[in-house]
Short mmCIF file of C-alpha atoms in Angstrom, two decimals:
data_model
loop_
_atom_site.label_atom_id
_atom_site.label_comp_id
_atom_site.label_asym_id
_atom_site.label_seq_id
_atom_site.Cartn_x
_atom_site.Cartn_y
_atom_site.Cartn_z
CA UNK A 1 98.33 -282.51 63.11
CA UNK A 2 101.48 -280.05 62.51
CA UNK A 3 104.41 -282.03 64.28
CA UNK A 4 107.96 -281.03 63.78
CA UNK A 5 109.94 -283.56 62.04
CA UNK A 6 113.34 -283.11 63.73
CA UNK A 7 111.89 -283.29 67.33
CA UNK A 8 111.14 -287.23 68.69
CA UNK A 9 110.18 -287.21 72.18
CA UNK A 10 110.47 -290.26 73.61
CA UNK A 11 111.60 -291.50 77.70
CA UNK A 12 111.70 -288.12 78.37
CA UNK A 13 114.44 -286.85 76.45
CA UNK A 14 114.28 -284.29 73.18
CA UNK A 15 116.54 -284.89 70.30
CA UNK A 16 116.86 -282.37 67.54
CA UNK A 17 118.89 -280.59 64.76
CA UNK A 18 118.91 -277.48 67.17
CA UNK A 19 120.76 -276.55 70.58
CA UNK A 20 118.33 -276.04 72.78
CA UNK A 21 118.89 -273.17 75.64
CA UNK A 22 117.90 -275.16 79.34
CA UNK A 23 116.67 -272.60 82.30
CA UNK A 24 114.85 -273.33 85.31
CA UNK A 25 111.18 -271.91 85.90
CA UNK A 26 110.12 -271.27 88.66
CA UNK A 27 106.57 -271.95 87.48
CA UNK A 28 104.92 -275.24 86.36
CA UNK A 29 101.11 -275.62 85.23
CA UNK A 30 99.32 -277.98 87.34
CA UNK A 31 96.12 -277.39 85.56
CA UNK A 32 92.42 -277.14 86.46
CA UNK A 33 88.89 -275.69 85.96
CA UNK A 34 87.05 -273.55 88.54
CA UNK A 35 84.03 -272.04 87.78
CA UNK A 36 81.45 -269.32 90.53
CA UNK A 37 78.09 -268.38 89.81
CA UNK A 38 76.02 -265.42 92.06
CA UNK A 39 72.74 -266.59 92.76
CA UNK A 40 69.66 -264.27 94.14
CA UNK A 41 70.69 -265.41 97.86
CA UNK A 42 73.65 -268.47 96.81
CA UNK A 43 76.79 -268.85 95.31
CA UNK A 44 77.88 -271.68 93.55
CA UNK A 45 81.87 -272.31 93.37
CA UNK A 46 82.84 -275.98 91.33
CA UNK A 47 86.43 -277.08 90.49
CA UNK A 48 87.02 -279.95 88.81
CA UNK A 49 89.68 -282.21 90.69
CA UNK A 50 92.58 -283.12 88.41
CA UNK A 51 96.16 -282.18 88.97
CA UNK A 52 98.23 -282.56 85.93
CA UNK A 53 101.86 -281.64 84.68
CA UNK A 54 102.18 -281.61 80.95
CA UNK A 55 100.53 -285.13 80.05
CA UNK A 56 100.93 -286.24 83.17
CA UNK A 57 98.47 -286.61 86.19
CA UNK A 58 99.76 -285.86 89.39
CA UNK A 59 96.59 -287.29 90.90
CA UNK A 60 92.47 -287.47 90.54
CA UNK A 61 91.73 -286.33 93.67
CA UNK A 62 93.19 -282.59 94.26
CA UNK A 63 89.87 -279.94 94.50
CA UNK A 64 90.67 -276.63 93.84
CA UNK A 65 88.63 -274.99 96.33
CA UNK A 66 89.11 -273.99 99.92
CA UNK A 67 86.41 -272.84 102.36
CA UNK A 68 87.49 -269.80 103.71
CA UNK A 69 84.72 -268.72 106.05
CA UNK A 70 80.78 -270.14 106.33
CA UNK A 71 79.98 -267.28 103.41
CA UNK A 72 83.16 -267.87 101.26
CA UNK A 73 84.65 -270.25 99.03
CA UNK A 74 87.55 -269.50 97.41
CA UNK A 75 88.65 -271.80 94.44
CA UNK A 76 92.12 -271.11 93.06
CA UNK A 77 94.13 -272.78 89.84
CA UNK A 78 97.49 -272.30 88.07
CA UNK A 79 100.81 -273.36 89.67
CA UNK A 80 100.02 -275.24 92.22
CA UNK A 81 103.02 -274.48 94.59
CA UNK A 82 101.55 -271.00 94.63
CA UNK A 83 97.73 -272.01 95.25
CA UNK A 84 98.98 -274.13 98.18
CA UNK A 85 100.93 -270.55 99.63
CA UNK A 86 98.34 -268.01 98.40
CA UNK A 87 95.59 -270.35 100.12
CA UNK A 88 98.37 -270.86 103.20
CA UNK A 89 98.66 -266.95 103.70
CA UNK A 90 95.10 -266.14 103.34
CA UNK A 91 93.55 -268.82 105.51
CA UNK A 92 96.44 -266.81 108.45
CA UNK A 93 95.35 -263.52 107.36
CA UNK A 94 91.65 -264.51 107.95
CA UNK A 95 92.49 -265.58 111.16
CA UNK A 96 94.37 -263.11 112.54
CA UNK A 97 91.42 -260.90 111.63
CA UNK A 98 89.08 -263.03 113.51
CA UNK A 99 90.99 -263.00 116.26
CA UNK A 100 91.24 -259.00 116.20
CA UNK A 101 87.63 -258.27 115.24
CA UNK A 102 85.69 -261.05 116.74
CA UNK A 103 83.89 -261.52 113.58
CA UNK A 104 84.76 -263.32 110.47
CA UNK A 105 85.69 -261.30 107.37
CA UNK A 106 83.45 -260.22 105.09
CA UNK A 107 83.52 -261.68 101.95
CA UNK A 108 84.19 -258.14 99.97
CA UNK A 109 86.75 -257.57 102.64
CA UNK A 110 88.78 -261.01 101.89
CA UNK A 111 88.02 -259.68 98.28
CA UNK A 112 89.97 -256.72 98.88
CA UNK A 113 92.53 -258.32 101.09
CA UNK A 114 93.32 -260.79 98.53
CA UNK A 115 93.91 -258.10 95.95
CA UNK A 116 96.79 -256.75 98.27
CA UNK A 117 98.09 -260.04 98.65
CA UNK A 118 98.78 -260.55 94.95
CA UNK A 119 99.86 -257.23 94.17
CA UNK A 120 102.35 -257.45 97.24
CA UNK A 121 104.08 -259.98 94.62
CA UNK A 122 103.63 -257.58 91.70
CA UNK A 123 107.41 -258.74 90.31
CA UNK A 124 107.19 -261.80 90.89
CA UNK A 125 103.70 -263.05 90.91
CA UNK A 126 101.77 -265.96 91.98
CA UNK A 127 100.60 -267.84 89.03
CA UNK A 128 97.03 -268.06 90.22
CA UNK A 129 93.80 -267.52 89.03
CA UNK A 130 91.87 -267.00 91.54
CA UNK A 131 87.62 -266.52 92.09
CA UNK A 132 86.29 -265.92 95.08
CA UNK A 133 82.39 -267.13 95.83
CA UNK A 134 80.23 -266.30 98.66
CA UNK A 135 77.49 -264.20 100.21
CA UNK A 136 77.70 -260.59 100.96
CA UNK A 137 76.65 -258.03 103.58
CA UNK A 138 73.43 -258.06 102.36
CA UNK A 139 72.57 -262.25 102.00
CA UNK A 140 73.09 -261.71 98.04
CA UNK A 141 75.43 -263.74 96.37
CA UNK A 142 79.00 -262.40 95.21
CA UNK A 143 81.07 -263.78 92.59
CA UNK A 144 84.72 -262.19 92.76
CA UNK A 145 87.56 -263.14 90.22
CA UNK A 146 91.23 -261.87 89.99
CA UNK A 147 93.63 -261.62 87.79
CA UNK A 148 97.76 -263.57 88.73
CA UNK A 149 98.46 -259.98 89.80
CA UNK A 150 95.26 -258.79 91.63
CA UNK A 151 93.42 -256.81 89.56
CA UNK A 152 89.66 -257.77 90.50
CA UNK A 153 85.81 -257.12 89.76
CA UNK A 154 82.79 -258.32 91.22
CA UNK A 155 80.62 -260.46 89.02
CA UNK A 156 77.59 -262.26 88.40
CA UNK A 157 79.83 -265.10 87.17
CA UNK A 158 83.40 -266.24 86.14
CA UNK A 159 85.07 -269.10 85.03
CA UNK A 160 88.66 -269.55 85.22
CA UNK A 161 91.51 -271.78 84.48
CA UNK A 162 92.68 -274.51 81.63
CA UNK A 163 88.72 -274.84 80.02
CA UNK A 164 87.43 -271.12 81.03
CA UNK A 165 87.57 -270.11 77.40
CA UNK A 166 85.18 -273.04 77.14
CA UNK A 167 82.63 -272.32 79.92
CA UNK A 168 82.87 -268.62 79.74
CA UNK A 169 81.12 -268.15 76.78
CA UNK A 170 78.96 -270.94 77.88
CA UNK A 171 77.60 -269.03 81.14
CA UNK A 172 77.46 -265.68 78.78
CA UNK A 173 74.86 -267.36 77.19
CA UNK A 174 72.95 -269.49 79.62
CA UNK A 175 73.48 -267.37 82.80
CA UNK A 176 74.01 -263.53 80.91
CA UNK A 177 71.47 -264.45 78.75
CA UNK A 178 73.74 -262.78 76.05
CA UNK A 179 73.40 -263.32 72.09
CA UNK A 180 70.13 -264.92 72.18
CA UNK A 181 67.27 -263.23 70.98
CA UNK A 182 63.18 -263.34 72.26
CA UNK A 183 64.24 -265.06 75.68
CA UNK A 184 62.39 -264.01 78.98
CA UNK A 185 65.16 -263.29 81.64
CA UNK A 186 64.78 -265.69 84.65
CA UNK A 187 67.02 -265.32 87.54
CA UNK A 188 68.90 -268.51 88.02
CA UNK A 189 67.69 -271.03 90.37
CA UNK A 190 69.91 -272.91 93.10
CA UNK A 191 68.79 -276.35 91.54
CA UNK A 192 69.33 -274.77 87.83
CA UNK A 193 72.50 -273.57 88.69
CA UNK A 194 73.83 -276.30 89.89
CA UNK A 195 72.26 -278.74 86.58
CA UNK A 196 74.64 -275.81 84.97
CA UNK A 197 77.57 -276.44 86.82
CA UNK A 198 77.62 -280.36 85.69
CA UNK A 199 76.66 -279.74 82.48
CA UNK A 200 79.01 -277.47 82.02
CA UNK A 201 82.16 -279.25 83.54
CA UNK A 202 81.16 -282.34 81.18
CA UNK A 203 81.63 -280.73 78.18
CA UNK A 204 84.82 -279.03 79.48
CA UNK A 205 86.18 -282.51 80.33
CA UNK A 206 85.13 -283.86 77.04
CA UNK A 207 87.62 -281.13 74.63
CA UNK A 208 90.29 -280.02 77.78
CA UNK A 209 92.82 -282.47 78.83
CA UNK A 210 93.79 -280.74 81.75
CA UNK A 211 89.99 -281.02 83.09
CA UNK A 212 88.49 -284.45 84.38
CA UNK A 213 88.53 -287.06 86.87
CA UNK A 214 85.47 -285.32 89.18
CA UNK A 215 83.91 -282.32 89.78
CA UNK A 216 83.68 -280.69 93.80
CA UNK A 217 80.71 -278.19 93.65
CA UNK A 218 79.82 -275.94 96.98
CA UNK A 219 76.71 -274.42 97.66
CA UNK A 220 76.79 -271.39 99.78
CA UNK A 221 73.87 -270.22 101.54
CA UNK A 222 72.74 -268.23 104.21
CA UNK A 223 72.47 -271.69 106.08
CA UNK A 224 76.16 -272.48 105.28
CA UNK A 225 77.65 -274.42 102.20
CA UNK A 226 76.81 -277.64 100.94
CA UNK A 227 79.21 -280.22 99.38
CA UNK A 228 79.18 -282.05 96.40
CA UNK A 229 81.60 -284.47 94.59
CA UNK A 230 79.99 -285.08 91.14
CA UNK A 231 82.28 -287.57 88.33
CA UNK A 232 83.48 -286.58 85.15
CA UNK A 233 85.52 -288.45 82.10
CA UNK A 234 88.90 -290.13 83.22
CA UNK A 235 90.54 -289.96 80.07
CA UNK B 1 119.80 -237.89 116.43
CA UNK B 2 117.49 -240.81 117.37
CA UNK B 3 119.49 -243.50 115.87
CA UNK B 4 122.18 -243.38 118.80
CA UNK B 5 119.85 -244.12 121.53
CA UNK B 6 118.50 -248.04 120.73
CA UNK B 7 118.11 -248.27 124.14
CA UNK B 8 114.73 -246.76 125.61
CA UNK B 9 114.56 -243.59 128.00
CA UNK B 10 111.29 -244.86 129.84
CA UNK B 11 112.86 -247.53 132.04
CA UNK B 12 111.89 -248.86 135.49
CA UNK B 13 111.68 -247.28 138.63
CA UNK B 14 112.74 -249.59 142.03
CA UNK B 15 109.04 -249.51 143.03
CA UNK B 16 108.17 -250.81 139.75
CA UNK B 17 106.95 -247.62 138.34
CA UNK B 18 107.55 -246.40 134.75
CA UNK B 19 108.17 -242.45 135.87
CA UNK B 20 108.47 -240.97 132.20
CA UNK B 21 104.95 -242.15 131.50
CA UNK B 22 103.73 -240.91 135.36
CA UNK B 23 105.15 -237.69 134.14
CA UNK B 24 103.65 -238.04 130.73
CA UNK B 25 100.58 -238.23 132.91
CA UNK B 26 101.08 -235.24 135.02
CA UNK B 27 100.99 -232.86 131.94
CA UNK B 28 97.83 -234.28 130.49
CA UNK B 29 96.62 -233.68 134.17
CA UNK B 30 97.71 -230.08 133.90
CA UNK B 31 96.09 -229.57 129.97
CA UNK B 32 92.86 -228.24 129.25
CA UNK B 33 89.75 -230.03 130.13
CA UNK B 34 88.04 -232.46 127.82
CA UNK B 35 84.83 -234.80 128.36
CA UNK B 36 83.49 -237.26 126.54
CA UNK B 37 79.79 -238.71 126.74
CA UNK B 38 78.55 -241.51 125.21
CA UNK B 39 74.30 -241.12 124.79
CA UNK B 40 72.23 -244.29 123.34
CA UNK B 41 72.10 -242.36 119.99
CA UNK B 42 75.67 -240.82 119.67
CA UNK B 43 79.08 -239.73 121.39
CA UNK B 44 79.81 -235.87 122.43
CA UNK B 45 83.45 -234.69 122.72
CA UNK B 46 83.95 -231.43 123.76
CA UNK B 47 86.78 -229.35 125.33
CA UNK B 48 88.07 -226.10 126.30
CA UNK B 49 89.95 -223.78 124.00
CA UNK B 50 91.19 -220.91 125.83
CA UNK B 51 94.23 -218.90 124.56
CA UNK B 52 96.44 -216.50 126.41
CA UNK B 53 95.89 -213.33 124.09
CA UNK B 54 92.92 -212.38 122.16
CA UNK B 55 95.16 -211.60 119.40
CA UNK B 56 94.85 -215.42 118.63
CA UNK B 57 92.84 -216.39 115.52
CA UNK B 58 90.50 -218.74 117.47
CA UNK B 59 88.94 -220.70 114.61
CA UNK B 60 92.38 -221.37 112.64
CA UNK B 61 93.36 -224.18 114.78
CA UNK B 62 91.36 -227.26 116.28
CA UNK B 63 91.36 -229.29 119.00
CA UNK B 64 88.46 -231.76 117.98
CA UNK B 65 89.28 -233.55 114.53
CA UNK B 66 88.07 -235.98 112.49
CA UNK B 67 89.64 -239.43 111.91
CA UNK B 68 87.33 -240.61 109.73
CA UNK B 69 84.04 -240.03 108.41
CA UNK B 70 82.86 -242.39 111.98
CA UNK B 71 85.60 -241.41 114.18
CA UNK B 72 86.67 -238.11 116.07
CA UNK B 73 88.88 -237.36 118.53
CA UNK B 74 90.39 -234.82 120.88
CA UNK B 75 92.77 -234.53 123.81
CA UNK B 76 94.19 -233.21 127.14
CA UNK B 77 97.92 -232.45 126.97
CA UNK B 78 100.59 -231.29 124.84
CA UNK B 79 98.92 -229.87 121.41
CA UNK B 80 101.90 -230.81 119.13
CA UNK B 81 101.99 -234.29 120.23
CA UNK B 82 98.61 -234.71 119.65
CA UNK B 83 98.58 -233.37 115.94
CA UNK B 84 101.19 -236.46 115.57
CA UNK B 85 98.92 -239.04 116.62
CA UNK B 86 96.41 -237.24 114.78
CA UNK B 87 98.26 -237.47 111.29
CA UNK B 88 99.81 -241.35 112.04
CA UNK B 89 95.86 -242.18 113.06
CA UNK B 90 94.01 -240.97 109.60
CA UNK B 91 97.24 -242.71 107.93
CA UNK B 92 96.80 -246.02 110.01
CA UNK B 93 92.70 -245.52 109.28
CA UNK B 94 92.97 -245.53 104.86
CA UNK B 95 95.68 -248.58 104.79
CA UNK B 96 92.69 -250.45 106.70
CA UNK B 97 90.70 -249.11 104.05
CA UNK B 98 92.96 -249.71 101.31
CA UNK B 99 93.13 -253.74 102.60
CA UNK B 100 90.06 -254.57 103.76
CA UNK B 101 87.94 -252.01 101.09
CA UNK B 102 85.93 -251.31 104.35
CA UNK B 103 85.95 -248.22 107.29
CA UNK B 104 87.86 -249.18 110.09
CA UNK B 105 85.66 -249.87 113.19
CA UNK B 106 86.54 -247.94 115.97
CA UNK B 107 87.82 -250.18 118.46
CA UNK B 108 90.56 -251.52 115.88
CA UNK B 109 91.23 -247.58 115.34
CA UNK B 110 92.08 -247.56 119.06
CA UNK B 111 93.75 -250.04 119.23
CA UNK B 112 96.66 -249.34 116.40
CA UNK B 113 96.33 -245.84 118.16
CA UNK B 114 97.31 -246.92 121.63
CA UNK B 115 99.64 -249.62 120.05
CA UNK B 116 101.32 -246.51 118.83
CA UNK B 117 101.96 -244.79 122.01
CA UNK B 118 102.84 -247.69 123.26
CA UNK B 119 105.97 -248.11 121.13
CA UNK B 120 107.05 -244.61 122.26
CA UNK B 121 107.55 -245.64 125.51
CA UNK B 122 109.55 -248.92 124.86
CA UNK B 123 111.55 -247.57 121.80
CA UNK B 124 115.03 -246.08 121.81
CA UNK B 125 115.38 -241.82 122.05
CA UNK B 126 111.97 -241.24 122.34
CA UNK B 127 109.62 -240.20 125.07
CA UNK B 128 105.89 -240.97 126.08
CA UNK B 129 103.33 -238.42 123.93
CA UNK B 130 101.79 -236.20 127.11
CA UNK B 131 98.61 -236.59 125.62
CA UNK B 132 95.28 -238.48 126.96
CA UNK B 133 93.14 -238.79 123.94
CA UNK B 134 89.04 -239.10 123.81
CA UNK B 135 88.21 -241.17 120.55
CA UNK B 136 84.49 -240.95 119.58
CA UNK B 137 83.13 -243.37 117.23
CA UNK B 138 79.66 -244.89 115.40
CA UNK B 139 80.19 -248.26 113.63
CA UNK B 140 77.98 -248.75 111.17
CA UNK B 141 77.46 -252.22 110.82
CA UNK B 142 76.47 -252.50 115.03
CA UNK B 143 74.85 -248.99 114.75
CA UNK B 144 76.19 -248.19 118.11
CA UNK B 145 78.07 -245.23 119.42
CA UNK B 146 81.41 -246.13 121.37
CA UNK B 147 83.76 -243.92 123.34
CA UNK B 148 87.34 -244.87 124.38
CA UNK B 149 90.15 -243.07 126.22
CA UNK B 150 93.96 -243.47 125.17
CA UNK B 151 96.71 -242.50 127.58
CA UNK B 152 100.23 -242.02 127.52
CA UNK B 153 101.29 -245.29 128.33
CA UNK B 154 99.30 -246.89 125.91
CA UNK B 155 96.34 -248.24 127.71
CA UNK B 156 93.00 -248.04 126.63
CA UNK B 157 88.90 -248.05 128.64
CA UNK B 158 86.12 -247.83 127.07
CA UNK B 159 83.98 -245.13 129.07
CA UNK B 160 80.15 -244.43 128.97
CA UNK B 161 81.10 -240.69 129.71
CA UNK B 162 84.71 -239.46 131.02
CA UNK B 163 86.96 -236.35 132.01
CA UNK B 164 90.41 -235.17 131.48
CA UNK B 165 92.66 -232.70 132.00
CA UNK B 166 92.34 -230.06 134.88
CA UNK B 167 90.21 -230.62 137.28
CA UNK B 168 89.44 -234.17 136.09
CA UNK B 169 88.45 -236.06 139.28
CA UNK B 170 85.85 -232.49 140.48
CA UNK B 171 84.68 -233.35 136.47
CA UNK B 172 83.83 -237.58 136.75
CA UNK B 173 82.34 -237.26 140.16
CA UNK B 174 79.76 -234.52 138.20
CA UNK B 175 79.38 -237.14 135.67
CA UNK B 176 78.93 -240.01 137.83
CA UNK B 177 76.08 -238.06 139.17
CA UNK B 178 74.68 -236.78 136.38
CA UNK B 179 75.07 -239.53 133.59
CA UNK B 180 72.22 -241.83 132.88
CA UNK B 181 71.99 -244.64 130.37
CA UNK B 182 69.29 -243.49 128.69
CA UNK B 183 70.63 -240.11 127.65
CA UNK B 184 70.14 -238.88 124.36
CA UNK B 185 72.59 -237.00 122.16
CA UNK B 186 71.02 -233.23 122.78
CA UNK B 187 71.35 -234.31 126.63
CA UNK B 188 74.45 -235.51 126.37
CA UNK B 189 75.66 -232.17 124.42
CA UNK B 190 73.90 -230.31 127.84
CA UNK B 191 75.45 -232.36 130.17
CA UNK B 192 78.89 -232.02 128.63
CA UNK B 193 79.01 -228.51 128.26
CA UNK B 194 78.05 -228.11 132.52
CA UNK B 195 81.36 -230.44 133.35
CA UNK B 196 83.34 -228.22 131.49
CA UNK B 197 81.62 -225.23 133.12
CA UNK B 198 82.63 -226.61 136.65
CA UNK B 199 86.21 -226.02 136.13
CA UNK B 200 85.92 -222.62 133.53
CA UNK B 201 87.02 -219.52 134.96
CA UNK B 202 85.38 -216.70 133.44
CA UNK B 203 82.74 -216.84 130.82
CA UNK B 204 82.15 -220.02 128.47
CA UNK B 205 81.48 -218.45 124.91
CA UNK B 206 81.68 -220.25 121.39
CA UNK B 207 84.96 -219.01 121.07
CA UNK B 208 86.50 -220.65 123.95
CA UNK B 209 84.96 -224.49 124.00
CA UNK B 210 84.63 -226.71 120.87
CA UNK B 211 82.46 -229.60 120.77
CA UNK B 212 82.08 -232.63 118.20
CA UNK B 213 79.58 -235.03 117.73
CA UNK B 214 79.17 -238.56 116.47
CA UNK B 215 75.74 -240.19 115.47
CA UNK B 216 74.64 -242.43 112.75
CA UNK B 217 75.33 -239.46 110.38
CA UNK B 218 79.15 -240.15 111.20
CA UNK B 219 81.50 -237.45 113.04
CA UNK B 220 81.46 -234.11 112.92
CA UNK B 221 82.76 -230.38 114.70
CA UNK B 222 80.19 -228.05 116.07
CA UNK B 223 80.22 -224.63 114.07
CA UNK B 224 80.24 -221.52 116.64
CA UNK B 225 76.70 -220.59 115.61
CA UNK B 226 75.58 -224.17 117.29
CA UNK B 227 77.34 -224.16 120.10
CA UNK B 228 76.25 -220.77 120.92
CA UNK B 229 72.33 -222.60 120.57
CA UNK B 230 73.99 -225.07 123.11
CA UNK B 231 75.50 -222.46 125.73
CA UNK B 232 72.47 -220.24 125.45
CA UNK B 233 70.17 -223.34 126.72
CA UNK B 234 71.79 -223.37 130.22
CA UNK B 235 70.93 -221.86 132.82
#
């Protein structure tokens, strides 16, 4: 492992043969995996629950997602200062609409809403990444994911955060059915989707430090979501 | 101009009357009719168009327009208020759109509509708009037909079929004996087209009424050819 020779870290401070230029960011990374599959008539959203700060846990038990209506789950990682505002503001929004319309929000409509809310912030954006899962108008399930600045696209799947260059390709193949060759396309099962999910996270948790402690999957349905708290590697 | 007055112009009366918007009132009393009937499949708007010289170009200028492709409207009053709330209305109608990715239904197009008028009588320089407005509208998600009326002061009532303008009180008691529930859109066209009849002087001709309609098929003007078809079927 490439280390550089003049830098010791050690209690927290950094000596070295350079001067080093301090600033303050307004941004820390607090870590985190969330992950949304589109079923036939469910949705599937899973976080995993670790907070971290550089190699430091904050705590185990911090999910990343946030039940927004009966149809949507919204899971949301990055700085978490700004997931705990961006979460604050839409959870307002979403009632203020309710109490205007008499009827919950769609989930394309929080969608769309939520795409406003980040550009709003277009210079100086909230560092979240951001995937919205739920049913829409028509029963069938929606898989939305955003971009820090709110640039979004319906999907059939999406997984963001520290380990989503890990799962990603992982779903492509599994879910997308992409570079395999001879398979039969089966649409994805609640129960196999959710076999997925775990699997999934576990092997996330085994190469990303950032991902770990347990997994918090919901299961949206036309019946409402169901909750699960599944654990993963501690380390 | 404007900016010297922050203090309003409508202001209280000792009997606890707002005169500026009774006023307001009085010249959408003394405007060309308009009714509005709401039918179990659809909304008819229609109103009278007659102009002091037959040197006008009668078809350049309208008095029913649409909002959106759902929602119509037209009015009793002062013309060049009424293209104002026109133009702020279709504005107020895409931001919806532009948030929420979905039309806006028509009872939340009234509402930012009346809100509007509203602020006109409570804001600094300004005076009431003297216009009553007649919003037709189909929401597609219900599938129902809805028909509100906006006045001057910013109220709002939903009607099942209305009158304003001249002659407004001879026009509802018609209506109130000639509206039924179960009244269907070609009725309701009928039916509309004899109010305004009761207070025309001289002959009614496709030149001098305009009509709109709003069904599942969204809003839309009459051409002169069909309401001709409509004006030939009375007696």
């Amino acid at each position: 492992m490439q280390m550089d020779p003049g830098l010791h870290k050690g209690e927290g401070y950094q000596y070295g043969p350079n001067p080093k230029q301090h600033y303050f960011s307004p941004y820390s990374m607090n870590g985190g995996t969330v992950l949304a599959i589109a079923g036939e008539d469910f949705a599937v959203v899973a976080s995993d629950t670790r907070l971290s700060e550089g190699f430091s846990i904050h705590t185990r038990d911090s999910p990343k997602t946030y039940q927004l209506t009966n149809s949507t789950v919204l899971g949301c990682t990055g700085f978490h200062g700004d997931v705990l505002t961006v979460t604050k503001l839409l959870e307002a929004r979403l009632k203020m609409y309710k109490n205007e319309h008499n009827r919950q929000m769609s989930t394309s409509a929080i969608a769309a809403m939520l795409s406003t809310v980040l550009y709003y912030r277009r210079f100086f954006p909230y560092y979240v990444y951001n995937i919205i899962g739920g049913l829409d108008d028509e029963g069938k399930g929606a898989v939305y994911s955003f971009d820090p600045i709110g640039s979004y696209e319906r999907e059939a799947y999406r997984a963001g955060g520290t380990a989503s260059s890990m799962l990603q390709p992982l779903l492509d193949n599994q879910i997308g059915f992409k570079n395999q060759e001879g398979v039969t396309k089966v649409p994805l099962s609640k129960e196999k989707a959710v076999f997925l999910v775990k699997d999934v996270f576990i092997s996330a948790a085994e190469r990303d430090i950032y991902t770990g402690d347990n997994i918090m999957i919901h299961v949206t349905t036309k019946d409402g979501t169901e909750t699960e708290v599944f654990p993963l590697r501690r380390d | 101009m404007t900016e010297r007055y922050s203090f309003s112009l409508t202001t209280f009366s000792p009997s606890g009357k707002l005169v500026q918007i009774e006023y307001a009132l009085a010249a959408v009393a003394a405007g060309a009719p308009s009714v509005g009937i709401k039918a179990t499949n659809g909304v008819v708007l229609a109103s009278e168009k007659k102009h002091k010289s037959v040197l006008y170009d009668e078809h350049s200028i309208h008095k029913v327009e649409l909002i959106t492709k759902n929602i119509g409207i037209v009015y009793s009053g002062m013309g060049p208020d009424y293209r104002v709330l026109v133009r702020n209305a279709r504005k107020l109608a895409q931001q919806y759109f532009l948030t929420y990715q979905e039309q806006i239904p028509t009872l939340q197009m009234v509402q930012r509509i009346a809100n509007v008028m509203q602020e006109y009588t409570q804001s600094g320089g300004v005076r009431p708009f003297g216009v009553s407005l007649l919003i037709a509208g189909w929401d597609e998600d219900e599938e129902r037909p809805y028909l509100y009326q906006c006045d001057p002061s910013g109220a709002y009532f939903a009607w099942k079929a209305t009158a304003m303008g001249k002659n407004y009180i001879n026009g509802k008691t018609f209506l109130e004996k000639r509206y039924s529930e179960d009244l269907e859109l070609e009725d309701a066209v009928h039916t509309a087209i004899l109010t305004l009849k009761e207070s025309f002087e001289g002959q009614m001709t496709e030149d001098n009424i305009e009509i709109g309609i709003c069904n599942q098929d969204g809003f839309r003007r009459l051409n002169p050819t069909e309401v001709k078809d409509y004006l030939g079927a009375i007696a």
